[in-house]
Each structure stands twice: as structure tokens, then as C-alpha cells.
């Protein structure tokens, strides 16, 4: 039975709207909150005071370390000045000991400042003074500073350290500690004034006869003022000790010395000595330092005492506050226990119900509000138990794949009925989706297994999770082998580094496209795979697809190799270079252990004319013998060969063999045939070029022989007849005693005409084939050409000893002669330079002018004949003639090799 709810129209007082627990909590929390606020405020105030005092005590401790450093630095200052004034082993040893003491004090100060967190940069200032001190010591060691300069440098460092100590003690958290700090700082500054006075007077007394512009009373006045300040703030005991020190013997000596120096009529011999002054002032300063240490102890005691007092006050206030808070808490707990115990039981039951624990039973049965709540929760537990049973039955049906199960909605009402109705609808939708998913999985499995591409699912742990049959067919490994080993073990060793880098990118969620690497088949061969991969980092998986691009890469490599060989063939390189390149490219393309180009000779012998990679003589010999026998491509074991056919006859073969146990790839014979066709083309081109060169050589040789024959016929025939006619004419002139004037002139005219005709004929004969070239050789012939040239010529001839081949000398002579003619008639040059050198069995002749340039052998000029003549004997002629920059002809002709 449900209890009836109160009517909404019933007016409820304001306080009645609050539950008993809330009223009780309000009653307790108001005074407790006030007490806690008061306690917190007092604790914050006490904490702040204690923190201030603690910071001041830490600062005074750092100040004491700094004070110890100033004491050590003052001793180092006077020791350095003494060593500068009177250098010697004793003073230098004293200075070294003082420096060590200063370094120890500096390290101790820096160590104590390691945990310093105040606003003042104490470590930085100490480090700066340390660097400044090291620089000063270096200058001291070099002796570049005088004693006053040395003292001034130390004074600067000492002043900075005293300022640091004064700053650290300037906190003044209480009046007593403030007075103690003032007294300590005043005495420190008074001691520093006495130290400076001791240093200056030590310099003065070390050389009393030297001029010293020193105001001897300034430090005593400063010391007196500072000691007066100390007397105003120091305790009575310290003031009494100060008066005793000032009236002791060292103090009286210092006072007398000051009075003597202040007296303008005092004589120099009344001054104290250097040693007596140092002894008296040192003892006086040491006595003042004792008082300074007591003042520091007083300051430390005051700081510690103030901190202890603040802590005691804080502890006392906190104890009182906690006592009051404890009393209020005990009272609140006593009231709460009588009211909240049943509330706790109901709350625990509600919590157990919310967590799904239906075994918890609420035993409270009061008639108040908590009793009503307990009854309601008991009814709710029963209903929840029935609902949980229906849900468990639904879950069991799903686990058992009984997707037709439905919950009993009629046994519930309200929200529970709607909830179970929704679950029934969800069950129906799940059944429909499950059917569609099964169908999709079947279709996906079909695509996965039937795909010709390599599909796989890999884990970021480095193992395949699933592979399709195409994977097994391509790599030759079983699915168990592929899934049982890290997949990097199947990758070629040279590709593992960049494959790991790609895996790292996939692990970071980066997609991968068109990534290529090599995988090893079970037979040891390699396959090139091109990958596309998509990572799912949340699941630790990689979905990837690959294509086998081995054949396409092999075809591309083959075409590139064929293009390289074809380029050599087109350029007309010598056949032996083509043979070597073919063997090398065949070895690379076929990935064979060796490759060679062979030429067959008489009796079936085979000669290697080009080889690449390591030799495999037995395998290659077997393939070569089979090709020689059949004149067709042949495969023998792990070797293969293809014939080279030239003019319908078997010229040779290209053979290749693989190392190890790797079989030959299919179709290798047809791929070798592409290379053999290029070799045949290269041989045919070489033969054509040889025939053309021989034909040119024969034409040039015939032309030269014709010129020599014409020159010989002219010399032996026409020239001799003209000379005979000249002699007959001169004889006829001498036989006439009396010659008519007209006849004499006519005869003289005929004689001169014969002389001119002889000269012209002689020049023609020399142009056809110069006699000096035949008699003297190339050098004298070129010098004769230079003398007859219309343009000035400079010769630089470094020809080999002895005569050169006749064809070489004739070719160089005619090229030079034609160049001189062109320089004078066409280029309008003012200068020609001829250089001839024999280097590495090659004669190189360079003819350069400074004419108009623009000569082009391709436009029908006379240079074409020169090119033919040079190339006919195996040489090369190059023309460089940019317009306006002159013309340069370079001739390179082969020379016969000399026997060593």
C-alpha cells in the first residue's frame, strides 16, 4: 500500500519545509563556521608573523656568513697591500693564506644561499663579487697595480658586501631585533673604516718620504660617528667592552698616531714605524671584531627569541580554538546520533539499491518521515528485483542468440512498462541489424578472399592478424607462417629501416599511400610491393592493401638499360665499350650472378669481348656452346644465352648465369634478344664507319699522290723547258753586236715574261705539294708558311723528335695554310697563333686568330674539305668561331705508339 501524498493546497510553514537533518546541521554549522573563521584568521595572522620572523632569522644567518666573508676579505686586502709594499716570501705566503681563507668563506656563503628564496638576489651578488675578486687577483699577480690602487679595488668589493649584509638585516620585524641589527651594522662599518685607515697608513708609513695626498683624519671621523651610532643602540655590556677596547694600549697607540698625523707641526721622525702601526691597528681591529661577533650573537638571539615567542603564541591560540571546536563538535555529534542513525540506514539502503544490490534490507520501521521513506524503498526493492530478472532474461536470450525473446510488459505499469517495451523494440531492431551484419560479413569475406590484390590486417605489435589468399600466392608462404612471425622478418634487409619509419608514422595515426618495399618469397626471391595503409590506433590495428609491382619495375629497369645501351650505339662509341656496357646492364636487369658478350671464332671457340659482375665460367660456357650449336636462344641449367647475328651469320652471343640456387626468370631469352639486336646494330655501325674512314683515306691518299705527280711533272718537264728557253734567249741577246733599240726592248720584255712565268709556276708547284715538307718535315714547313703569311704569325711548336707520318704532316700543313688564307682574306685578322703539342700518342694543333669570327663548316666553306682530310686519317677537327671573337681551329690526330 502506498501512503497518500499531502495535498498540494496545504500551506506548510517555512521551517517545516526543512528536513530534521538540515535543521540540525544548520543549528550546528552556524557557530562552528564562526569559530572556524575566527581560528583561521588568527592562524593566518600568526603564520604571517612567524614567517616574517623566520625570514628575518634566515636573512641574519646569511648576513653573518657575509660578515665572515668581509672579515676574510679585509685580511686578504691588508695581506695583498703588505705583499705589494714589501714583497718577500713571508708576505707572499701570508697573502696566499689570506686568499685561501677568503675562498673558504666565499664557498660557505654560496652554500648557505643555495636554498635562499627571498626577493634579494644574494647568490647573484656573491657570484658577481667572486668574479670581481678573481679579476683583481689576476691583476695583483701581474704587479700592474700600486698599493693604493690595490686597496681601492678591495675597498669596492668590501663596500658591496657590507651593503649586502646591511640589506639582509634591514627587515626589523621587532624593535629589539631592529636595534640589535643597527648596532651590528654600525660596528661592521666602524671596523671597515678602521681597516681602510690601517691600509692607507700602512702605505704612508712604508714610504714616509714619498708625497702622500692622504686626508688622515677622514677614517677616524667616520669610525667615531659609527661607534657613536653603535653606542646608541647596543646593549650596555657591549658598550662597556667597546670603551675598554678603545682605552687599551693598541687603542691608545692608534689615537696617538691620529693626533700626530693631525698635528701640522709634527715631524716625520715622530711618526710610528710601518711594523709598529700594523701591529697596534691589527690588535685594535681584532678586539673590535670580538665585540662585533658578540653583537652578531645578540642579534641572532633576539631573532630566535622573537621567532620562538611568535610560535608559542600561535600554538596557544590554536590550542584554545581547537578545544572550543572540539567541544562544539562533541555536542553536535551527540545530537546527530539520535536523529541520523535511522537516516543512515535508509541512505545505505538507497545506495545499495542504486548500485544494484537487492539483498540489503532496511530494518527501521518508525512512524516518522524516515519510516515512510523506508517503506517506499522496500517496495522499490521488490519491483527492481522483478525488473532485473526480466533484463537478465533478455541478456541471456541475446547471449544464446535467441533474438525472438520478448519481456512480459503486462506484469509492470508506468515507467517500468515503457522501459521494457523499449527493450523489446531494441531487441527486434538488433535482430534485424544482426541479420544485415551477417550478410555484410559474408560479402566482405568473399571480397577479401577473391581479391587479386594483397589484403591484410596487421597489429601495431608487428604481427599480421589476417591475410588473404593473394598474400600466400604472391609470397609463397603459408598463412600460418605469415601470422606466426613478425612481418618485418619477411621484408628485405635493405628495406627494413625505412619500413620501420613508415610503421612509426602509422602508429602516430598518419595514413600511408604508395609506399614501396621488397618482401622475400619462401624460395629466396624478392617481390616489390606497393602499399596503401590506414591505421586505427584506438584498436592497435593497421588495414593495408598492396599491389605486386615487381614486373612493372623490372620492365622499367629493362627499358632504362636498353636506352643506355642504345644511346652508346647512337653516339658511335667503340664496340668494346658497347660490349662492356651490355654485359653490365644484362647483369643488373636480370639480377644474374654474371653476364658476358662472346665472339665465336674458328673451330667453335668463344672469346669474351665484354663482361660484367663476377664470372661464372662453367655455366656461361654451357649456354655459349648450345647457342653456337643451334644459333638460337638456349637455356642450360642456371645459364641462358642469345645469339648475335650480323649479316645473316652467327657473330657471337650474350650469355648470363645466376648464382646460388635461384632459378632463371621466365621469358629471359626474349629479353636477352633485345640486347643482342643493339650489339648487332653497334657492330654494323662500326663496320660502316670503318669502311667510310678507309674510303676517305683512299681518296685523300689518291689526291696527295696526284699532287706529287703533277708537282714532279712540272718540275721535270715545264720548269726545265722554261729554264732552257731563258738560257737560249740570253744567248741570242749576247750574239747580237748591234741591237736595234726596239728589238732589245722586245727581247728584254720576253726574258722578263719568262722569269715571271717561271716564278708563278714555281709557286703553283709548291702549293700542290711543298718540297720543304718532303725534305725538312712539318716544323720547317710551318715556319716557311709563317714567313710567307700576310698576317703576323706566332709559332709554339713542341713536336716529337723525328719525322711524323706523311699523312699527318700533309694534313696539318694544309689546315694551317688554309687557316692563314682565311685569316687574311675573310677574317681580317691582325694576329695568328699556332700551337702544336704531342700528348699521349695524339698530336694536337691549335690555330687561333683575332679576326671577325663567324666561320661555320656547315655552310659550304673551305673548312669542309679540311674536316674530310683530318677525319680520313682518324682525326678530329673542331671549329670555335663566335662572331666578333676570332676563330680557333683545334686538330687532334693519332700518332703511332712508340715501343718502350
PDB file of C-alpha atoms in Angstrom, residues 648-883:
ATOM      1  CA  UNK A 648      72.847 -13.392 -91.599  1.00  0.00           C
ATOM      2  CA  UNK A 649      75.780 -15.094 -89.891  1.00  0.00           C
ATOM      3  CA  UNK A 650      76.334 -16.017 -86.251  1.00  0.00           C
ATOM      4  CA  UNK A 651      78.827 -13.484 -84.905  1.00  0.00           C
ATOM      5  CA  UNK A 652      78.624 -14.200 -81.143  1.00  0.00           C
ATOM      6  CA  UNK A 653      76.273 -14.397 -78.154  1.00  0.00           C
ATOM      7  CA  UNK A 654      75.198 -12.688 -74.940  1.00  0.00           C
ATOM      8  CA  UNK A 655      75.165 -15.144 -72.035  1.00  0.00           C
ATOM      9  CA  UNK A 656      74.139 -14.794 -68.363  1.00  0.00           C
ATOM     10  CA  UNK A 657      74.105 -17.068 -65.324  1.00  0.00           C
ATOM     11  CA  UNK A 658      72.587 -16.786 -61.860  1.00  0.00           C
ATOM     12  CA  UNK A 659      74.408 -17.575 -58.630  1.00  0.00           C
ATOM     13  CA  UNK A 660      73.215 -19.982 -55.962  1.00  0.00           C
ATOM     14  CA  UNK A 661      70.061 -22.000 -56.449  1.00  0.00           C
ATOM     15  CA  UNK A 662      67.796 -19.215 -57.711  1.00  0.00           C
ATOM     16  CA  UNK A 663      66.036 -20.257 -60.961  1.00  0.00           C
ATOM     17  CA  UNK A 664      66.078 -18.170 -64.110  1.00  0.00           C
ATOM     18  CA  UNK A 665      63.030 -15.907 -64.551  1.00  0.00           C
ATOM     19  CA  UNK A 666      60.597 -16.783 -67.335  1.00  0.00           C
ATOM     20  CA  UNK A 667      60.927 -15.027 -70.699  1.00  0.00           C
ATOM     21  CA  UNK A 668      64.598 -14.235 -70.145  1.00  0.00           C
ATOM     22  CA  UNK A 669      65.545 -15.371 -73.688  1.00  0.00           C
ATOM     23  CA  UNK A 670      63.390 -12.713 -75.380  1.00  0.00           C
ATOM     24  CA  UNK A 671      64.739 -10.050 -73.028  1.00  0.00           C
ATOM     25  CA  UNK A 672      68.302 -11.012 -73.950  1.00  0.00           C
ATOM     26  CA  UNK A 673      67.371 -10.785 -77.648  1.00  0.00           C
ATOM     27  CA  UNK A 674      66.682  -7.025 -77.243  1.00  0.00           C
ATOM     28  CA  UNK A 675      70.303  -6.550 -76.168  1.00  0.00           C
ATOM     29  CA  UNK A 676      71.728  -8.731 -78.919  1.00  0.00           C
ATOM     30  CA  UNK A 677      69.944  -6.624 -81.562  1.00  0.00           C
ATOM     31  CA  UNK A 678      71.626  -3.498 -80.165  1.00  0.00           C
ATOM     32  CA  UNK A 679      75.007  -5.252 -80.227  1.00  0.00           C
ATOM     33  CA  UNK A 680      74.444  -6.211 -83.875  1.00  0.00           C
ATOM     34  CA  UNK A 681      73.497  -2.621 -84.702  1.00  0.00           C
ATOM     35  CA  UNK A 682      76.651  -1.333 -82.972  1.00  0.00           C
ATOM     36  CA  UNK A 683      78.795  -3.803 -84.964  1.00  0.00           C
ATOM     37  CA  UNK A 684      77.127  -2.803 -88.240  1.00  0.00           C
ATOM     38  CA  UNK A 685      77.584   0.894 -87.462  1.00  0.00           C
ATOM     39  CA  UNK A 686      81.224   0.351 -86.545  1.00  0.00           C
ATOM     40  CA  UNK A 687      81.809  -1.582 -89.784  1.00  0.00           C
ATOM     41  CA  UNK A 688      80.158   1.217 -91.816  1.00  0.00           C
ATOM     42  CA  UNK A 689      82.277   3.829 -90.067  1.00  0.00           C
ATOM     43  CA  UNK A 690      85.450   1.800 -90.721  1.00  0.00           C
ATOM     44  CA  UNK A 691      84.559   1.463 -94.409  1.00  0.00           C
ATOM     45  CA  UNK A 692      83.793   5.201 -94.658  1.00  0.00           C
ATOM     46  CA  UNK A 693      87.056   6.088 -92.958  1.00  0.00           C
ATOM     47  CA  UNK A 694      89.007   3.768 -95.241  1.00  0.00           C
ATOM     48  CA  UNK A 695      87.271   5.241 -98.299  1.00  0.00           C
ATOM     49  CA  UNK A 696      88.133   8.774 -97.159  1.00  0.00           C
ATOM     50  CA  UNK A 697      91.723   7.752 -96.542  1.00  0.00           C
ATOM     51  CA  UNK A 698      91.989   6.244-100.034  1.00  0.00           C
ATOM     52  CA  UNK A 699      90.553   9.408-101.633  1.00  0.00           C
ATOM     53  CA  UNK A 700      92.923  11.680 -99.741  1.00  0.00           C
ATOM     54  CA  UNK A 701      95.903   9.401-100.469  1.00  0.00           C
ATOM     55  CA  UNK A 702      94.999   9.366-104.178  1.00  0.00           C
ATOM     56  CA  UNK A 703      94.701  13.183-104.195  1.00  0.00           C
ATOM     57  CA  UNK A 704      98.064  13.578-102.468  1.00  0.00           C
ATOM     58  CA  UNK A 705      99.689  11.144-104.905  1.00  0.00           C
ATOM     59  CA  UNK A 706      98.191  13.090-107.861  1.00  0.00           C
ATOM     60  CA  UNK A 707      99.553  16.361-106.458  1.00  0.00           C
ATOM     61  CA  UNK A 708     103.013  14.864-106.029  1.00  0.00           C
ATOM     62  CA  UNK A 709     102.897  13.502-109.607  1.00  0.00           C
ATOM     63  CA  UNK A 710     101.789  16.881-111.001  1.00  0.00           C
ATOM     64  CA  UNK A 711     104.468  18.676-108.956  1.00  0.00           C
ATOM     65  CA  UNK A 712     107.115  16.211-110.248  1.00  0.00           C
ATOM     66  CA  UNK A 713     105.916  16.556-113.870  1.00  0.00           C
ATOM     67  CA  UNK A 714     106.013  20.349-113.633  1.00  0.00           C
ATOM     68  CA  UNK A 715     109.465  20.296-112.097  1.00  0.00           C
ATOM     69  CA  UNK A 716     110.909  17.783-114.530  1.00  0.00           C
ATOM     70  CA  UNK A 717     109.083  18.992-117.675  1.00  0.00           C
ATOM     71  CA  UNK A 718     107.668  22.532-117.995  1.00  0.00           C
ATOM     72  CA  UNK A 719     110.063  24.109-115.483  1.00  0.00           C
ATOM     73  CA  UNK A 720     113.097  22.649-117.253  1.00  0.00           C
ATOM     74  CA  UNK A 721     111.850  23.799-120.671  1.00  0.00           C
ATOM     75  CA  UNK A 722     111.243  27.350-119.433  1.00  0.00           C
ATOM     76  CA  UNK A 723     114.744  27.463-117.914  1.00  0.00           C
ATOM     77  CA  UNK A 724     116.194  26.222-121.250  1.00  0.00           C
ATOM     78  CA  UNK A 725     114.293  28.927-123.167  1.00  0.00           C
ATOM     79  CA  UNK A 726     115.607  31.581-120.772  1.00  0.00           C
ATOM     80  CA  UNK A 727     119.162  30.459-121.375  1.00  0.00           C
ATOM     81  CA  UNK A 728     118.663  30.401-125.194  1.00  0.00           C
ATOM     82  CA  UNK A 729     117.174  33.901-125.075  1.00  0.00           C
ATOM     83  CA  UNK A 730     120.090  35.294-123.083  1.00  0.00           C
ATOM     84  CA  UNK A 731     122.499  33.590-125.530  1.00  0.00           C
ATOM     85  CA  UNK A 732     120.705  35.198-128.535  1.00  0.00           C
ATOM     86  CA  UNK A 733     120.919  38.616-126.850  1.00  0.00           C
ATOM     87  CA  UNK A 734     124.651  38.249-126.375  1.00  0.00           C
ATOM     88  CA  UNK A 735     125.221  37.216-130.060  1.00  0.00           C
ATOM     89  CA  UNK A 736     123.832  40.460-131.426  1.00  0.00           C
ATOM     90  CA  UNK A 737     126.517  43.129-131.526  1.00  0.00           C
ATOM     91  CA  UNK A 738     124.363  45.910-132.582  1.00  0.00           C
ATOM     92  CA  UNK A 739     120.803  45.620-131.485  1.00  0.00           C
ATOM     93  CA  UNK A 740     118.094  47.947-132.617  1.00  0.00           C
ATOM     94  CA  UNK A 741     116.513  49.631-129.625  1.00  0.00           C
ATOM     95  CA  UNK A 742     113.064  48.206-130.367  1.00  0.00           C
ATOM     96  CA  UNK A 743     114.446  44.637-130.668  1.00  0.00           C
ATOM     97  CA  UNK A 744     116.405  44.937-127.454  1.00  0.00           C
ATOM     98  CA  UNK A 745     113.324  46.112-125.596  1.00  0.00           C
ATOM     99  CA  UNK A 746     111.267  43.321-127.119  1.00  0.00           C
ATOM    100  CA  UNK A 747     113.809  40.681-126.138  1.00  0.00           C
ATOM    101  CA  UNK A 748     114.068  42.107-122.595  1.00  0.00           C
ATOM    102  CA  UNK A 749     110.282  42.022-122.319  1.00  0.00           C
ATOM    103  CA  UNK A 750     110.239  38.366-123.437  1.00  0.00           C
ATOM    104  CA  UNK A 751     113.000  37.463-120.923  1.00  0.00           C
ATOM    105  CA  UNK A 752     111.135  39.147-118.070  1.00  0.00           C
ATOM    106  CA  UNK A 753     107.936  37.350-119.050  1.00  0.00           C
ATOM    107  CA  UNK A 754     109.756  34.047-118.938  1.00  0.00           C
ATOM    108  CA  UNK A 755     111.139  34.883-115.471  1.00  0.00           C
ATOM    109  CA  UNK A 756     107.656  35.770-114.176  1.00  0.00           C
ATOM    110  CA  UNK A 757     106.154  32.636-115.691  1.00  0.00           C
ATOM    111  CA  UNK A 758     108.865  30.549-114.012  1.00  0.00           C
ATOM    112  CA  UNK A 759     108.195  32.206-110.644  1.00  0.00           C
ATOM    113  CA  UNK A 760     104.428  31.646-110.925  1.00  0.00           C
ATOM    114  CA  UNK A 761     104.943  28.058-111.950  1.00  0.00           C
ATOM    115  CA  UNK A 762     107.284  27.530-109.011  1.00  0.00           C
ATOM    116  CA  UNK A 763     104.628  28.857-106.598  1.00  0.00           C
ATOM    117  CA  UNK A 764     101.980  26.607-108.154  1.00  0.00           C
ATOM    118  CA  UNK A 765     104.276  23.594-107.796  1.00  0.00           C
ATOM    119  CA  UNK A 766     104.975  24.426-104.163  1.00  0.00           C
ATOM    120  CA  UNK A 767     101.256  24.824-103.480  1.00  0.00           C
ATOM    121  CA  UNK A 768     100.479  21.456-104.960  1.00  0.00           C
ATOM    122  CA  UNK A 769     102.970  19.660-102.720  1.00  0.00           C
ATOM    123  CA  UNK A 770     105.626  21.767-100.975  1.00  0.00           C
ATOM    124  CA  UNK A 771     109.095  20.399-101.387  1.00  0.00           C
ATOM    125  CA  UNK A 772     110.186  21.660 -97.968  1.00  0.00           C
ATOM    126  CA  UNK A 773     107.548  19.404 -96.377  1.00  0.00           C
ATOM    127  CA  UNK A 774     109.028  16.379 -98.114  1.00  0.00           C
ATOM    128  CA  UNK A 775     112.615  17.327 -97.303  1.00  0.00           C
ATOM    129  CA  UNK A 776     112.546  19.048 -93.924  1.00  0.00           C
ATOM    130  CA  UNK A 777     109.371  17.802 -92.244  1.00  0.00           C
ATOM    131  CA  UNK A 778     106.440  19.543 -90.547  1.00  0.00           C
ATOM    132  CA  UNK A 779     108.363  22.029 -88.407  1.00  0.00           C
ATOM    133  CA  UNK A 780     110.320  23.754 -91.222  1.00  0.00           C
ATOM    134  CA  UNK A 781     107.236  23.658 -93.493  1.00  0.00           C
ATOM    135  CA  UNK A 782     105.096  25.505 -90.881  1.00  0.00           C
ATOM    136  CA  UNK A 783     107.866  28.101 -90.375  1.00  0.00           C
ATOM    137  CA  UNK A 784     108.010  28.667 -94.137  1.00  0.00           C
ATOM    138  CA  UNK A 785     104.241  29.164 -94.195  1.00  0.00           C
ATOM    139  CA  UNK A 786     104.512  31.659 -91.318  1.00  0.00           C
ATOM    140  CA  UNK A 787     107.176  33.681 -93.199  1.00  0.00           C
ATOM    141  CA  UNK A 788     105.040  33.875 -96.328  1.00  0.00           C
ATOM    142  CA  UNK A 789     101.802  34.698 -94.415  1.00  0.00           C
ATOM    143  CA  UNK A 790     100.253  38.136 -94.944  1.00  0.00           C
ATOM    144  CA  UNK A 791      99.252  38.170 -91.223  1.00  0.00           C
ATOM    145  CA  UNK A 792     101.846  38.104 -88.407  1.00  0.00           C
ATOM    146  CA  UNK A 793     102.177  34.577 -87.020  1.00  0.00           C
ATOM    147  CA  UNK A 794     103.485  33.329 -83.660  1.00  0.00           C
ATOM    148  CA  UNK A 795     104.593  29.689 -83.598  1.00  0.00           C
ATOM    149  CA  UNK A 796     104.803  27.473 -80.470  1.00  0.00           C
ATOM    150  CA  UNK A 797     105.865  24.060 -81.837  1.00  0.00           C
ATOM    151  CA  UNK A 798     106.629  21.194 -79.468  1.00  0.00           C
ATOM    152  CA  UNK A 799     106.777  18.319 -81.955  1.00  0.00           C
ATOM    153  CA  UNK A 800     108.181  14.857 -81.184  1.00  0.00           C
ATOM    154  CA  UNK A 801     111.708  14.109 -82.446  1.00  0.00           C
ATOM    155  CA  UNK A 802     111.965  12.584 -85.877  1.00  0.00           C
ATOM    156  CA  UNK A 803     109.508  12.629 -88.744  1.00  0.00           C
ATOM    157  CA  UNK A 804     105.775  12.147 -88.356  1.00  0.00           C
ATOM    158  CA  UNK A 805     103.661  10.018 -90.698  1.00  0.00           C
ATOM    159  CA  UNK A 806     103.369  11.639 -94.147  1.00  0.00           C
ATOM    160  CA  UNK A 807      99.544  11.806 -93.998  1.00  0.00           C
ATOM    161  CA  UNK A 808      99.703  13.577 -90.623  1.00  0.00           C
ATOM    162  CA  UNK A 809     102.258  16.162 -91.830  1.00  0.00           C
ATOM    163  CA  UNK A 810     100.316  16.870 -95.039  1.00  0.00           C
ATOM    164  CA  UNK A 811      97.006  17.259 -93.159  1.00  0.00           C
ATOM    165  CA  UNK A 812      98.492  19.705 -90.627  1.00  0.00           C
ATOM    166  CA  UNK A 813     100.264  21.654 -93.373  1.00  0.00           C
ATOM    167  CA  UNK A 814      97.115  22.148 -95.468  1.00  0.00           C
ATOM    168  CA  UNK A 815      94.943  23.001 -92.425  1.00  0.00           C
ATOM    169  CA  UNK A 816      97.494  25.617 -91.346  1.00  0.00           C
ATOM    170  CA  UNK A 817      97.842  27.029 -94.869  1.00  0.00           C
ATOM    171  CA  UNK A 818      94.060  27.293 -95.287  1.00  0.00           C
ATOM    172  CA  UNK A 819      93.741  28.944 -91.852  1.00  0.00           C
ATOM    173  CA  UNK A 820      96.342  31.591 -92.759  1.00  0.00           C
ATOM    174  CA  UNK A 821      94.497  32.284 -96.030  1.00  0.00           C
ATOM    175  CA  UNK A 822      91.115  32.594 -94.266  1.00  0.00           C
ATOM    176  CA  UNK A 823      92.607  34.838 -91.559  1.00  0.00           C
ATOM    177  CA  UNK A 824      93.946  37.241 -94.158  1.00  0.00           C
ATOM    178  CA  UNK A 825      91.123  37.192 -96.774  1.00  0.00           C
ATOM    179  CA  UNK A 826      87.927  36.652 -94.729  1.00  0.00           C
ATOM    180  CA  UNK A 827      88.534  37.192 -91.010  1.00  0.00           C
ATOM    181  CA  UNK A 828      90.688  40.363 -91.473  1.00  0.00           C
ATOM    182  CA  UNK A 829      92.794  39.201 -88.534  1.00  0.00           C
ATOM    183  CA  UNK A 830      95.824  41.097 -87.227  1.00  0.00           C
ATOM    184  CA  UNK A 831      97.477  38.175 -85.473  1.00  0.00           C
ATOM    185  CA  UNK A 832      97.574  34.353 -85.685  1.00  0.00           C
ATOM    186  CA  UNK A 833      98.987  31.945 -83.077  1.00  0.00           C
ATOM    187  CA  UNK A 834      99.850  28.326 -83.882  1.00  0.00           C
ATOM    188  CA  UNK A 835     100.455  25.790 -81.083  1.00  0.00           C
ATOM    189  CA  UNK A 836     101.444  22.148 -81.708  1.00  0.00           C
ATOM    190  CA  UNK A 837     101.970  19.532 -78.978  1.00  0.00           C
ATOM    191  CA  UNK A 838     102.154  15.746 -78.856  1.00  0.00           C
ATOM    192  CA  UNK A 839     100.432  14.345 -75.725  1.00  0.00           C
ATOM    193  CA  UNK A 840      99.566  10.687 -75.059  1.00  0.00           C
ATOM    194  CA  UNK A 841     100.101   9.499 -78.665  1.00  0.00           C
ATOM    195  CA  UNK A 842      97.953  12.356 -80.013  1.00  0.00           C
ATOM    196  CA  UNK A 843      99.156  15.393 -81.970  1.00  0.00           C
ATOM    197  CA  UNK A 844      97.088  18.451 -81.042  1.00  0.00           C
ATOM    198  CA  UNK A 845      97.429  21.580 -83.208  1.00  0.00           C
ATOM    199  CA  UNK A 846      95.600  24.808 -82.315  1.00  0.00           C
ATOM    200  CA  UNK A 847      95.361  27.745 -84.764  1.00  0.00           C
ATOM    201  CA  UNK A 848      93.759  30.885 -83.294  1.00  0.00           C
ATOM    202  CA  UNK A 849      93.252  34.355 -84.783  1.00  0.00           C
ATOM    203  CA  UNK A 850      91.698  37.580 -83.533  1.00  0.00           C
ATOM    204  CA  UNK A 851      89.539  38.176 -86.591  1.00  0.00           C
ATOM    205  CA  UNK A 852      85.805  38.678 -87.161  1.00  0.00           C
ATOM    206  CA  UNK A 853      84.843  35.060 -86.360  1.00  0.00           C
ATOM    207  CA  UNK A 854      81.573  33.539 -87.553  1.00  0.00           C
ATOM    208  CA  UNK A 855      83.134  30.704 -89.572  1.00  0.00           C
ATOM    209  CA  UNK A 856      80.811  27.679 -89.979  1.00  0.00           C
ATOM    210  CA  UNK A 857      81.913  24.472 -91.739  1.00  0.00           C
ATOM    211  CA  UNK A 858      78.269  23.564 -92.345  1.00  0.00           C
ATOM    212  CA  UNK A 859      77.660  26.498 -94.729  1.00  0.00           C
ATOM    213  CA  UNK A 860      79.763  25.217 -97.600  1.00  0.00           C
ATOM    214  CA  UNK A 861      83.057  26.922 -96.668  1.00  0.00           C
ATOM    215  CA  UNK A 862      86.524  25.553 -97.477  1.00  0.00           C
ATOM    216  CA  UNK A 863      86.632  24.107 -93.967  1.00  0.00           C
ATOM    217  CA  UNK A 864      84.568  21.108 -95.131  1.00  0.00           C
ATOM    218  CA  UNK A 865      87.493  19.768 -97.140  1.00  0.00           C
ATOM    219  CA  UNK A 866      89.785  20.194 -94.152  1.00  0.00           C
ATOM    220  CA  UNK A 867      87.322  18.258 -91.957  1.00  0.00           C
ATOM    221  CA  UNK A 868      87.218  15.434 -94.522  1.00  0.00           C
ATOM    222  CA  UNK A 869      91.025  15.339 -94.773  1.00  0.00           C
ATOM    223  CA  UNK A 870      91.508  15.190 -90.984  1.00  0.00           C
ATOM    224  CA  UNK A 871      88.762  12.619 -90.352  1.00  0.00           C
ATOM    225  CA  UNK A 872      90.038  10.481 -93.222  1.00  0.00           C
ATOM    226  CA  UNK A 873      93.154   9.640 -91.206  1.00  0.00           C
ATOM    227  CA  UNK A 874      91.220   9.091 -87.946  1.00  0.00           C
ATOM    228  CA  UNK A 875      91.490  12.616 -86.536  1.00  0.00           C
ATOM    229  CA  UNK A 876      89.050  15.264 -85.337  1.00  0.00           C
ATOM    230  CA  UNK A 877      88.778  18.925 -86.283  1.00  0.00           C
ATOM    231  CA  UNK A 878      86.806  21.365 -84.130  1.00  0.00           C
ATOM    232  CA  UNK A 879      85.974  24.946 -85.118  1.00  0.00           C
ATOM    233  CA  UNK A 880      85.132  27.556 -82.455  1.00  0.00           C
ATOM    234  CA  UNK A 881      84.243  30.834 -84.144  1.00  0.00           C
ATOM    235  CA  UNK A 882      81.828  33.035 -82.188  1.00  0.00           C
ATOM    236  CA  UNK A 883      81.034  36.242 -84.124  1.00  0.00           C
TER     237      UNK A 883
END
